[in-house]
Short mmCIF file of C-alpha atoms in Angstrom, two decimals:
data_model
loop_
_atom_site.label_atom_id
_atom_site.label_comp_id
_atom_site.label_asym_id
_atom_site.label_seq_id
_atom_site.Cartn_x
_atom_site.Cartn_y
_atom_site.Cartn_z
CA MET A 226 63.19 -125.44 -104.33
CA ASN A 227 63.31 -122.51 -103.01
CA LYS A 228 67.09 -122.07 -101.83
CA SER A 229 66.59 -119.49 -99.37
CA MET A 230 64.97 -121.90 -96.71
CA ASN A 231 68.37 -122.95 -94.99
CA ASN A 232 67.32 -126.59 -95.57
CA HIS A 233 70.77 -127.96 -93.90
CA ASP A 234 68.79 -126.31 -90.48
CA ILE A 235 65.52 -128.44 -91.30
CA LYS A 236 65.62 -131.99 -89.80
CA ILE A 237 63.20 -134.62 -91.02
CA LEU A 238 62.10 -138.08 -89.96
CA ILE A 239 61.02 -140.50 -92.10
CA VAL A 240 58.89 -143.44 -90.76
CA ASP A 241 58.29 -146.49 -92.70
CA ASP A 242 58.37 -150.54 -92.46
CA GLN A 243 59.98 -150.80 -96.07
CA PRO A 244 63.71 -150.23 -96.34
CA SER A 245 63.99 -149.27 -99.96
CA ASN A 246 61.31 -146.61 -99.24
CA LEU A 247 63.73 -145.31 -96.59
CA ARG A 248 66.57 -145.02 -98.49
CA PHE A 249 64.62 -143.79 -101.29
CA LEU A 250 63.03 -140.95 -99.49
CA SER A 251 66.47 -140.22 -97.82
CA LYS A 252 68.87 -139.75 -100.57
CA ILE A 253 66.34 -137.44 -102.12
CA LEU A 254 66.09 -134.95 -99.16
CA THR A 255 69.72 -135.42 -98.40
CA ASN A 256 70.19 -134.13 -101.69
CA GLN A 257 68.41 -131.09 -100.64
CA GLY A 258 69.95 -130.43 -97.90
CA TYR A 259 68.09 -131.71 -95.07
CA GLN A 260 68.98 -133.47 -92.07
CA VAL A 261 67.08 -136.88 -92.44
CA LYS A 262 66.31 -139.77 -89.89
CA ARG A 263 65.14 -142.76 -90.28
CA ALA A 264 62.74 -145.39 -88.41
CA ILE A 265 61.65 -148.42 -89.62
CA SER A 266 58.72 -149.06 -87.45
CA GLY A 267 56.07 -147.34 -85.72
CA GLN A 268 57.39 -147.57 -82.44
CA LEU A 269 60.80 -146.64 -83.24
CA GLY A 270 59.58 -143.65 -85.09
CA LEU A 271 57.60 -142.60 -81.97
CA ASN A 272 61.03 -142.79 -79.59
CA ALA A 273 62.90 -140.89 -82.81
CA ALA A 274 60.52 -137.89 -82.40
CA ILE A 275 60.48 -137.86 -78.60
CA SER A 276 63.91 -138.23 -78.33
CA ASP A 277 65.44 -135.58 -81.09
CA LEU A 278 62.37 -133.24 -81.93
CA PRO A 279 62.37 -133.01 -86.02
CA ASN A 280 60.64 -129.88 -88.15
CA LEU A 281 58.77 -132.35 -89.82
CA ILE A 282 57.73 -136.34 -90.15
CA LEU A 283 57.00 -138.20 -93.23
CA LEU A 284 55.11 -141.07 -91.93
CA ASP A 285 53.69 -144.36 -93.59
CA ILE A 286 50.13 -145.98 -92.69
CA MET A 287 50.61 -149.54 -93.16
CA MET A 288 53.48 -150.58 -90.77
CA PRO A 289 53.31 -154.01 -88.15
CA GLU A 290 52.45 -153.53 -84.70
CA MET A 291 51.98 -149.42 -84.44
CA ASP A 292 50.61 -148.45 -87.60
CA GLY A 293 50.75 -145.04 -88.83
CA TYR A 294 47.58 -143.48 -87.84
CA GLU A 295 48.37 -144.53 -83.83
CA VAL A 296 51.91 -143.38 -83.94
CA CYS A 297 50.09 -139.98 -85.37
CA GLN A 298 47.96 -139.79 -82.18
CA ARG A 299 50.12 -140.72 -79.72
CA LEU A 300 52.54 -137.79 -80.81
CA LYS A 301 49.47 -135.38 -80.86
CA ASN A 302 48.49 -136.27 -77.14
CA ILE A 303 52.51 -135.39 -76.60
CA GLU A 304 52.94 -131.88 -75.17
CA GLU A 305 56.48 -131.66 -76.90
CA THR A 306 55.19 -133.21 -80.16
CA CYS A 307 52.30 -132.08 -80.31
CA SER A 308 52.98 -129.45 -83.11
CA ILE A 309 55.09 -131.25 -85.24
CA PRO A 310 53.39 -131.33 -89.05
CA ILE A 311 53.16 -134.93 -89.76
CA ILE A 312 53.02 -135.87 -93.54
CA PHE A 313 51.32 -139.39 -94.13
CA LEU A 314 52.73 -141.46 -97.38
CA SER A 315 50.62 -144.35 -98.08
CA GLY A 316 49.13 -146.44 -100.98
CA LEU A 317 45.64 -146.38 -99.32
CA ASP A 318 43.58 -144.06 -101.70
CA ASP A 319 40.42 -144.69 -100.04
CA ILE A 320 38.28 -141.59 -99.03
CA GLN A 321 38.17 -142.79 -95.25
CA ASP A 322 41.48 -143.34 -95.37
CA LYS A 323 42.42 -140.07 -95.33
CA LEU A 324 39.71 -138.85 -93.57
CA LYS A 325 41.02 -140.62 -90.56
CA ALA A 326 44.64 -139.58 -91.53
CA PHE A 327 43.54 -135.67 -90.87
CA GLN A 328 41.22 -136.84 -87.63
CA VAL A 329 44.11 -138.01 -85.86
CA GLY A 330 45.98 -134.57 -86.87
CA GLY A 331 48.04 -135.23 -90.02
CA ILE A 332 48.28 -131.75 -91.87
CA ASP A 333 48.85 -133.40 -95.54
CA TYR A 334 48.31 -137.11 -97.77
CA ILE A 335 50.54 -138.03 -100.37
CA ILE A 336 49.52 -141.49 -102.52
CA LYS A 337 52.16 -143.72 -103.26
CA PRO A 338 53.78 -144.33 -105.65
CA PHE A 339 54.46 -140.75 -105.99
CA GLN A 340 56.03 -138.12 -107.82
CA VAL A 341 59.12 -136.75 -106.56
CA GLU A 342 58.23 -133.02 -107.42
CA GLU A 343 54.95 -133.44 -105.42
CA VAL A 344 56.68 -134.65 -101.82
CA LEU A 345 59.21 -131.91 -101.94
CA ALA A 346 56.50 -129.25 -103.40
CA ARG A 347 54.10 -130.29 -100.05
CA ILE A 348 57.46 -130.57 -97.92
CA ASP A 349 58.32 -127.07 -99.23
CA THR A 350 54.90 -125.88 -98.33
CA GLN A 351 54.89 -127.56 -94.79
CA ILE A 352 58.47 -126.19 -93.89
CA ALA A 353 57.11 -122.67 -95.11
CA ILE A 354 53.84 -122.65 -92.67
CA GLN A 355 55.83 -123.73 -89.88
CA LYS A 356 58.38 -121.17 -90.09
CA LEU A 357 55.72 -118.18 -90.92
CA ASN A 358 54.15 -119.57 -87.74
CA LYS A 359 57.23 -119.44 -85.86
CA GLN A 360 57.80 -116.02 -86.75
CA LEU A 361 54.16 -114.88 -85.84
CA ALA A 362 54.84 -116.93 -82.39
CA ASP A 363 58.03 -114.67 -81.73
CA ARG A 364 56.37 -111.59 -83.11
CA ASN A 365 53.51 -112.27 -80.67
CA ALA A 366 55.30 -113.40 -77.67
CA LEU A 367 57.68 -109.76 -78.58
CA LEU A 368 54.18 -107.96 -78.47
CA GLN A 369 52.64 -109.23 -75.50
CA GLN A 370 56.41 -108.66 -73.87
CA SER A 371 56.51 -104.88 -75.61
CA GLN A 372 52.71 -104.51 -73.98
CA SER A 373 53.73 -105.96 -70.64
CA LEU A 374 56.84 -103.33 -70.15
CA LEU A 375 54.18 -100.62 -71.26
CA MET A 376 51.63 -101.52 -68.86
CA SER A 377 53.94 -101.89 -66.47
CA ILE A 378 55.94 -98.52 -67.13
CA LEU A 379 52.38 -96.70 -67.24
CA ASN A 380 50.62 -98.31 -64.18
CA SER A 381 54.42 -97.51 -62.12
CA SER A 382 53.95 -94.02 -63.55
CA LEU A 383 52.40 -91.22 -60.85
CA ASP A 384 50.52 -89.34 -64.17
CA ARG A 385 46.97 -90.73 -64.96
CA ILE A 386 47.82 -92.00 -68.53
CA ALA A 387 44.75 -92.99 -70.63
CA ALA A 388 43.81 -93.07 -74.76
CA PHE A 389 40.51 -92.35 -76.27
CA LEU A 390 38.70 -93.37 -79.30
CA ALA A 391 36.35 -90.94 -80.67
CA VAL A 392 32.82 -91.66 -80.37
CA ARG A 393 30.78 -90.06 -83.26
CA ASP A 394 27.35 -89.86 -83.97
CA ASN A 395 25.72 -90.14 -87.49
CA GLN A 396 26.39 -86.59 -88.34
CA GLY A 397 30.03 -87.45 -87.79
CA ASN A 398 29.98 -84.92 -84.13
CA ILE A 399 31.92 -86.35 -81.42
CA VAL A 400 29.39 -87.53 -78.94
CA ASP A 401 31.66 -89.01 -75.97
CA PHE A 402 35.10 -91.15 -76.12
CA GLN A 403 35.71 -94.63 -75.13
CA TRP A 404 38.70 -95.61 -73.40
CA ILE A 405 41.06 -98.43 -75.20
CA LEU A 406 44.14 -97.58 -72.87
CA VAL A 407 44.28 -96.59 -69.06
CA ASN A 408 46.91 -96.93 -66.19
CA LYS A 409 45.90 -97.56 -62.38
CA THR A 410 46.91 -93.83 -61.65
CA VAL A 411 43.52 -93.29 -63.02
CA GLU A 412 41.56 -95.73 -60.93
CA ASN A 413 43.13 -94.81 -57.67
CA SER A 414 42.60 -91.46 -58.94
CA TRP A 415 38.94 -91.36 -59.90
CA ALA A 416 37.88 -94.47 -58.11
CA LEU A 417 37.09 -96.39 -61.00
CA ASN A 418 38.41 -99.98 -61.94
CA SER A 419 41.03 -99.78 -64.73
CA ASP A 420 40.77 -103.34 -65.37
CA ASN A 421 36.94 -102.56 -66.23
CA LEU A 422 37.80 -99.41 -67.85
CA VAL A 423 38.65 -100.12 -71.25
CA GLY A 424 36.04 -100.05 -73.98
CA LYS A 425 33.59 -98.12 -71.73
CA TYR A 426 32.70 -94.30 -72.11
CA LEU A 427 34.59 -91.42 -70.74
CA LEU A 428 30.92 -89.59 -69.96
CA LYS A 429 29.50 -92.38 -69.14
CA GLU A 430 31.89 -92.93 -66.16
CA LEU A 431 32.68 -89.53 -65.26
CA PRO A 432 29.59 -87.11 -66.71
CA GLN A 433 31.45 -84.05 -64.72
CA HIS A 434 33.78 -84.04 -67.99
CA ARG A 435 31.39 -81.89 -70.25
CA LYS A 436 30.09 -79.83 -67.15
CA ASN A 437 33.74 -78.33 -66.39
CA GLY A 438 34.75 -77.86 -70.17
CA LEU A 439 37.26 -80.54 -70.33
CA PHE A 440 35.15 -83.00 -72.92
CA ASP A 441 35.16 -79.54 -75.35
CA LEU A 442 38.93 -79.44 -74.86
CA TYR A 443 39.68 -83.00 -75.98
CA VAL A 444 37.12 -82.49 -79.12
CA SER A 445 38.77 -79.78 -79.96
CA VAL A 446 42.41 -81.81 -79.95
CA VAL A 447 40.68 -84.58 -81.89
CA GLU A 448 39.06 -81.97 -84.57
CA THR A 449 41.96 -79.75 -84.84
CA GLY A 450 45.05 -81.76 -84.23
CA GLU A 451 46.43 -79.12 -82.27
CA PRO A 452 47.71 -80.54 -78.83
CA LEU A 453 46.49 -79.28 -75.53
CA ASP A 454 49.26 -78.66 -72.62
CA THR A 455 47.16 -76.55 -69.78
CA GLU A 456 46.53 -75.94 -66.44
CA PHE A 457 42.96 -76.90 -65.44
CA TYR A 458 40.91 -76.08 -62.34
CA TYR A 459 38.86 -79.29 -62.05
CA GLU A 460 35.93 -79.34 -59.92
CA GLN A 461 33.88 -82.38 -58.57
CA GLU A 462 31.74 -83.41 -55.79
CA LYS A 463 32.90 -86.83 -54.70
CA PHE A 464 36.62 -85.56 -54.45
CA GLY A 465 36.27 -81.69 -54.07
CA ALA A 466 38.29 -79.36 -56.69
CA CYS A 467 42.06 -79.90 -57.72
CA TRP A 468 44.39 -78.63 -60.31
CA LEU A 469 45.35 -80.39 -63.30
CA GLN A 470 48.66 -80.55 -65.54
CA ILE A 471 46.84 -81.99 -68.61
CA VAL A 472 48.39 -82.85 -71.87
CA ALA A 473 46.62 -84.10 -75.03
CA VAL A 474 47.43 -85.47 -78.05
CA LYS A 475 45.96 -86.19 -81.03
CA LEU A 476 46.13 -90.00 -81.84
CA ASN A 477 44.15 -91.34 -85.00
CA ASP A 478 40.65 -90.22 -84.43
CA GLY A 479 41.01 -90.34 -80.94
CA LEU A 480 43.51 -88.85 -78.21
CA ALA A 481 46.16 -89.66 -75.74
CA VAL A 482 46.06 -87.91 -72.65
CA THR A 483 48.11 -87.20 -69.68
CA SER A 484 47.37 -85.43 -66.19
CA ARG A 485 49.16 -84.95 -63.02
CA ASN A 486 47.71 -83.50 -59.84
CA ILE A 487 49.12 -80.08 -59.20
CA THR A 488 47.18 -79.07 -56.67
CA GLU A 489 49.98 -78.77 -53.81
CA ARG A 490 52.38 -77.08 -56.17
CA LYS A 491 49.51 -74.08 -57.15
CA GLN A 492 48.87 -74.20 -53.52
CA ALA A 493 52.43 -73.16 -52.65
CA GLU A 494 52.65 -70.99 -55.53
CA GLN A 495 49.73 -68.82 -54.41
CA GLU A 496 50.99 -68.98 -50.94
CA LEU A 497 54.00 -67.79 -52.04
CA ALA A 498 52.34 -65.18 -54.42
CA ARG A 499 50.62 -64.18 -51.62
CA SER A 500 53.97 -63.57 -49.28
CA ASN A 501 55.31 -62.10 -52.07
CA ALA A 502 52.66 -59.54 -52.28
CA GLU A 503 52.37 -58.95 -48.44
CA LEU A 504 56.77 -58.54 -48.08
CA GLU A 505 56.29 -56.30 -51.25
CA GLN A 506 53.42 -54.18 -49.14
CA PHE A 507 55.49 -53.93 -46.01
CA ALA A 508 58.61 -52.85 -47.66
CA TYR A 509 56.23 -50.04 -49.29
CA VAL A 510 54.89 -48.99 -46.35
CA ALA A 511 58.09 -49.51 -43.54
CA SER A 512 59.97 -47.39 -46.79
CA HIS A 513 57.34 -44.82 -47.18
CA ASP A 514 57.23 -44.39 -43.37
CA LEU A 515 60.80 -44.26 -42.96
CA GLN A 516 60.96 -40.88 -45.20
CA ALA A 517 59.63 -38.75 -42.75
CA PRO A 518 62.19 -39.07 -39.58
CA LEU A 519 64.68 -39.53 -42.38
CA SER A 520 64.35 -36.17 -43.50
CA ILE A 521 63.79 -35.12 -40.22
CA ILE A 522 67.58 -36.43 -39.41
CA ALA A 523 69.38 -35.32 -42.32
CA SER A 524 67.30 -31.80 -41.94
CA TYR A 525 68.05 -30.83 -38.02
CA ALA A 526 71.93 -32.70 -38.92
CA GLN A 527 72.52 -29.89 -41.95
CA LEU A 528 70.92 -26.80 -39.81
CA LEU A 529 73.36 -27.85 -36.86
CA LYS A 530 76.24 -27.97 -39.16
CA GLU A 531 75.42 -24.45 -40.16
CA ARG A 532 74.61 -22.70 -36.92
CA TYR A 533 77.01 -24.16 -34.45
CA LYS A 534 79.80 -24.55 -36.94
CA ASP A 535 81.93 -22.01 -35.55
CA LYS A 536 81.53 -24.12 -31.80
CA LEU A 537 82.31 -27.67 -33.37
CA ASP A 538 86.09 -28.72 -34.17
CA ALA A 539 86.92 -30.46 -37.19
CA ASN A 540 86.00 -33.87 -36.09
CA GLY A 541 82.20 -32.68 -35.15
CA ILE A 542 82.17 -31.45 -38.36
CA LYS A 543 83.50 -34.66 -39.57
CA PHE A 544 80.55 -36.70 -37.51
CA ILE A 545 77.79 -34.56 -38.98
CA ASP A 546 79.09 -34.79 -42.42
CA LYS A 547 78.65 -38.32 -41.88
CA MET A 548 75.43 -38.31 -40.83
CA ILE A 549 73.96 -36.21 -43.64
CA LYS A 550 75.88 -38.17 -46.19
CA GLY A 551 74.44 -41.82 -44.61
CA SER A 552 71.28 -39.98 -44.33
CA MET A 553 71.31 -39.16 -48.14
CA ARG A 554 72.49 -42.69 -48.71
CA MET A 555 69.38 -43.71 -46.61
CA GLN A 556 67.42 -42.01 -48.90
CA CYS A 557 68.51 -42.81 -52.14
CA LEU A 558 67.87 -46.34 -50.63
CA ILE A 559 64.42 -46.42 -49.62
CA ASP A 560 63.49 -44.27 -53.26
CA ASP A 561 65.07 -47.60 -54.89
CA LEU A 562 62.99 -49.56 -52.74
CA LEU A 563 59.83 -48.22 -53.12
CA GLU A 564 60.26 -48.13 -57.00
CA TYR A 565 61.46 -52.00 -56.72
CA SER A 566 58.25 -52.47 -54.80
CA ARG A 567 56.32 -50.09 -57.47
CA VAL A 568 57.21 -52.48 -60.43
CA SER A 569 54.37 -55.02 -59.93
CA ARG A 570 52.20 -52.57 -59.10
CA GLN A 571 52.41 -50.84 -62.43
CA SER A 572 52.68 -54.27 -64.12
CA LYS A 573 49.14 -54.19 -65.36
CA ASP A 574 49.19 -50.76 -66.96
CA PHE A 575 50.54 -52.21 -70.08
CA GLU A 576 50.08 -50.12 -73.41
CA VAL A 577 51.92 -50.50 -76.98
CA ILE A 578 55.19 -48.23 -76.13
CA ASP A 579 57.48 -46.83 -78.80
CA CYS A 580 61.31 -48.10 -77.53
CA ASN A 581 62.36 -45.37 -79.47
CA PHE A 582 60.69 -42.48 -77.54
CA VAL A 583 61.27 -45.10 -74.42
CA PHE A 584 65.21 -44.63 -75.39
CA GLU A 585 65.19 -40.85 -75.99
CA GLU A 586 63.65 -39.73 -72.57
CA ALA A 587 66.23 -42.07 -70.53
CA CYS A 588 68.94 -40.43 -72.19
CA ALA A 589 67.27 -36.90 -71.73
CA ASN A 590 67.26 -38.18 -68.06
CA LEU A 591 70.92 -38.50 -68.15
CA GLN A 592 71.61 -35.72 -70.39
CA LEU A 593 74.16 -33.95 -67.64
CA THR A 594 76.20 -37.65 -67.01
CA ILE A 595 76.43 -38.28 -70.46
CA ARG A 596 77.66 -34.53 -71.58
CA ARG A 597 80.17 -34.67 -68.59
CA ASN A 598 81.76 -38.16 -69.36
CA GLY A 599 82.21 -37.54 -72.82
CA VAL A 600 79.56 -40.46 -73.65
CA GLN A 601 79.39 -41.54 -77.24
CA ILE A 602 76.04 -43.42 -77.34
CA SER A 603 74.44 -44.77 -80.65
CA CYS A 604 71.18 -47.18 -80.94
CA CYS A 605 69.17 -48.17 -83.99
CA ASN A 606 65.42 -48.17 -84.71
CA LEU A 607 63.92 -49.93 -82.02
CA PRO A 608 60.67 -51.53 -82.01
CA LYS A 609 57.08 -51.17 -81.09
CA ILE A 610 56.24 -53.25 -77.91
CA VAL A 611 53.63 -53.82 -74.86
CA GLY A 612 54.42 -52.43 -71.69
CA ASN A 613 54.83 -49.69 -69.09
CA SER A 614 56.61 -46.96 -70.80
CA SER A 615 57.86 -45.88 -67.50
CA GLN A 616 59.26 -49.09 -65.95
CA MET A 617 61.12 -49.59 -69.72
CA VAL A 618 62.86 -45.89 -69.75
CA GLN A 619 64.22 -47.10 -66.18
CA VAL A 620 65.62 -49.87 -67.97
CA PHE A 621 67.40 -48.41 -70.10
CA GLN A 622 68.36 -45.75 -67.69
CA ASN A 623 69.65 -47.91 -65.56
CA LEU A 624 71.91 -50.10 -67.60
CA ILE A 625 72.95 -46.95 -70.06
CA GLY A 626 73.85 -45.24 -66.09
CA ASN A 627 75.50 -48.20 -65.28
CA ALA A 628 77.70 -48.45 -68.66
CA ILE A 629 78.72 -44.81 -67.71
CA LYS A 630 79.47 -45.09 -64.12
CA TYR A 631 81.41 -48.48 -64.58
CA ARG A 632 84.00 -46.97 -67.46
CA ARG A 633 87.58 -47.15 -67.44
CA GLU A 634 89.63 -43.96 -68.55
CA GLU A 635 89.07 -43.68 -71.86
CA ASP A 636 85.10 -42.10 -73.15
CA PRO A 637 82.44 -44.48 -72.58
CA ILE A 638 81.12 -46.10 -75.47
CA ILE A 639 77.71 -47.60 -75.61
CA ASP A 640 75.99 -49.22 -78.54
CA VAL A 641 72.15 -50.43 -78.32
CA ARG A 642 70.90 -52.88 -80.69
CA VAL A 643 67.73 -55.03 -81.08
CA GLN A 644 67.35 -58.40 -82.96
CA CYS A 645 64.09 -60.39 -84.03
CA ARG A 646 64.29 -63.93 -82.76
CA GLU A 647 61.24 -66.18 -83.36
CA SER A 648 58.02 -64.61 -80.76
CA ASN A 649 61.10 -62.45 -79.09
CA TRP A 650 62.85 -59.16 -79.42
CA LEU A 651 66.16 -59.53 -78.16
CA PHE A 652 67.72 -56.09 -76.85
CA SER A 653 71.64 -55.34 -75.88
CA VAL A 654 73.19 -52.94 -74.34
CA LYS A 655 77.29 -52.94 -74.99
CA ASP A 656 79.40 -50.69 -73.66
CA ASN A 657 83.51 -50.39 -73.19
CA GLY A 658 83.43 -50.35 -69.72
CA ILE A 659 85.33 -52.24 -66.89
CA GLY A 660 83.85 -55.63 -67.40
CA ILE A 661 82.34 -58.26 -64.98
CA ASP A 662 83.84 -61.20 -63.59
CA SER A 663 81.91 -63.94 -65.42
CA GLN A 664 81.59 -65.97 -61.69
CA TYR A 665 78.99 -62.63 -60.93
CA SER A 666 76.90 -63.16 -63.80
CA GLU A 667 73.88 -64.01 -61.76
CA ARG A 668 74.57 -61.93 -58.43
CA ILE A 669 74.63 -59.27 -59.43
CA PHE A 670 71.08 -58.84 -60.53
CA GLN A 671 70.15 -59.79 -56.75
CA ILE A 672 68.99 -57.09 -54.69
CA PHE A 673 71.45 -55.50 -52.47
CA GLN A 674 74.60 -57.49 -54.27
CA ARG A 675 77.29 -54.94 -54.98
CA LEU A 676 80.75 -55.73 -56.29
CA HIS A 677 82.29 -52.95 -55.03
CA THR A 678 82.98 -50.39 -52.21
CA GLN A 679 80.70 -46.97 -51.76
CA GLU A 680 84.33 -45.24 -51.62
CA GLU A 681 84.57 -46.77 -55.60
CA TYR A 682 81.61 -46.58 -57.13
CA THR A 683 78.49 -45.14 -54.86
CA GLY A 684 74.96 -47.30 -54.99
CA THR A 685 72.55 -49.30 -53.64
CA GLY A 686 72.83 -52.30 -55.34
CA ILE A 687 69.04 -52.44 -56.24
CA GLY A 688 69.05 -51.12 -60.20
CA LEU A 689 69.78 -54.18 -61.94
CA ALA A 690 67.24 -56.00 -59.84
CA ILE A 691 64.70 -53.70 -60.78
CA CYS A 692 65.89 -54.22 -64.39
CA GLN A 693 65.34 -57.50 -64.13
CA LYS A 694 61.75 -57.67 -62.42
CA ILE A 695 60.48 -55.25 -64.65
CA ILE A 696 61.48 -57.07 -67.77
CA GLU A 697 60.11 -60.54 -65.87
CA CYS A 698 57.08 -58.32 -65.56
CA HIS A 699 56.91 -57.96 -69.01
CA GLY A 700 57.22 -61.44 -69.86
CA GLY A 701 61.31 -61.37 -71.04
CA ARG A 702 64.44 -62.13 -69.31
CA ILE A 703 67.81 -60.26 -68.43
CA TRP A 704 71.32 -60.97 -68.44
CA VAL A 705 74.85 -60.14 -68.93
CA GLU A 706 77.76 -61.36 -70.98
CA SER A 707 81.53 -60.09 -69.88
CA GLU A 708 84.77 -60.73 -68.83
CA LEU A 709 86.96 -58.06 -66.60
CA GLY A 710 88.06 -55.63 -68.46
CA SER A 711 86.67 -56.17 -71.99
CA GLY A 712 83.36 -54.13 -71.51
CA SER A 713 79.82 -55.85 -71.02
CA THR A 714 76.67 -56.49 -72.77
CA PHE A 715 73.77 -56.49 -71.14
CA TYR A 716 70.83 -58.55 -73.11
CA PHE A 717 67.12 -58.46 -72.29
CA THR A 718 64.11 -60.15 -74.43
CA LEU A 719 60.24 -58.85 -74.75
CA PRO A 720 57.57 -60.27 -76.60
CA ILE A 721 57.02 -59.03 -80.10
CA VAL A 722 53.61 -57.53 -80.60
CA GLY A 723 51.29 -59.25 -83.16
CA GLY A 724 51.52 -57.87 -86.63
CA ASP A 725 54.75 -55.45 -85.48
#
């Protein structure tokens, strides 16, 4: 006996009109740990099976009033008892008797007199089969539940979700894809019946996939194993054009595809880009056109001061000085606005540049300021990048210039470093200046945002905004780490040039 069967959980019903047979079988099975019930007639056996469902029935054939065949037939016609395995125990050994036993629903037949070992082996076998069938039924039910849950999730998704199996010709080339899974969103998007799509072929249902190149992208995913994540402009005659965000991954000899309609987002991005371009154009034209009248105001104010200073009192001189100073500040603001608007215009003029030369040029432009303030500046060997040289000079110049401007009483110390981080260079410009409160670490990169008054530190509040725009146009990002009174470190990333 297999002791792992947990016999004490197994209920066996013995139906026999001979009390000696009932006692003998009951003793054997009880010793094996089974729960045993006995019935001395066919009717009592039928009632016992219905009232307390057993796991297995040992059923005699030759009984008065209701024989074993009739008991078996009735049990098989009742939904609750039809699946109970029944082993016939009989002295009838004619082939016709055995055939009838199997025809009415028996699963085994043991001839009396029997060997105890044979009976136990047959019972073990049927109990094991019953347990395996139950496990299989439970797993099938769990699988169906999982499939129902999966389809419920898939059908509630706003994304188009589908899985395909590659269809290959005799040479092994992919000539089509067969749907093996699809959700309702696909049906709604393509006006297809998703219930009937499984088993059908992609190019037959959506031939435009070949024309627009999407089919070839799918083939590439399956053949190379490289996942696809792209924004795809999909043109179709029936529904017009749309933008799709498509993600596809290899799945055995096929692929799983998720796509989302991003047309509204793309239209909004395009509208935003157009508005930004118009705004930049307006800022450029307005700033450019303001320079001439501003220059006239500043020139005449200076001329007024020089020619009529003897006729003006102290307040008059003071007012004219403020006019001149304000004009100069306005000129600086216009120059910075023009520079800010030029960033996007020059972002396409990229070439391989050596950041060592960029750093040297920025320091040369700040030479007088560096000498006057006793600046100690150090720099490691810098890499080559792809970018706009003049814009990168401006980034270094603005960051170094700010480190000098926002100094403490001791001489400024500035250290420029770079590290290789996966696909990016990480640059850092560290100083020992006054530092920045961490709550303003994002605000300082916004245009016209200043943390100090003009009397404390001069400036337009555009320098760091220009730096951020330049770095972003170069495919990187910029940020600061600082504490008030403890200096600042400005970081920015730039893509690594292939083979550098």
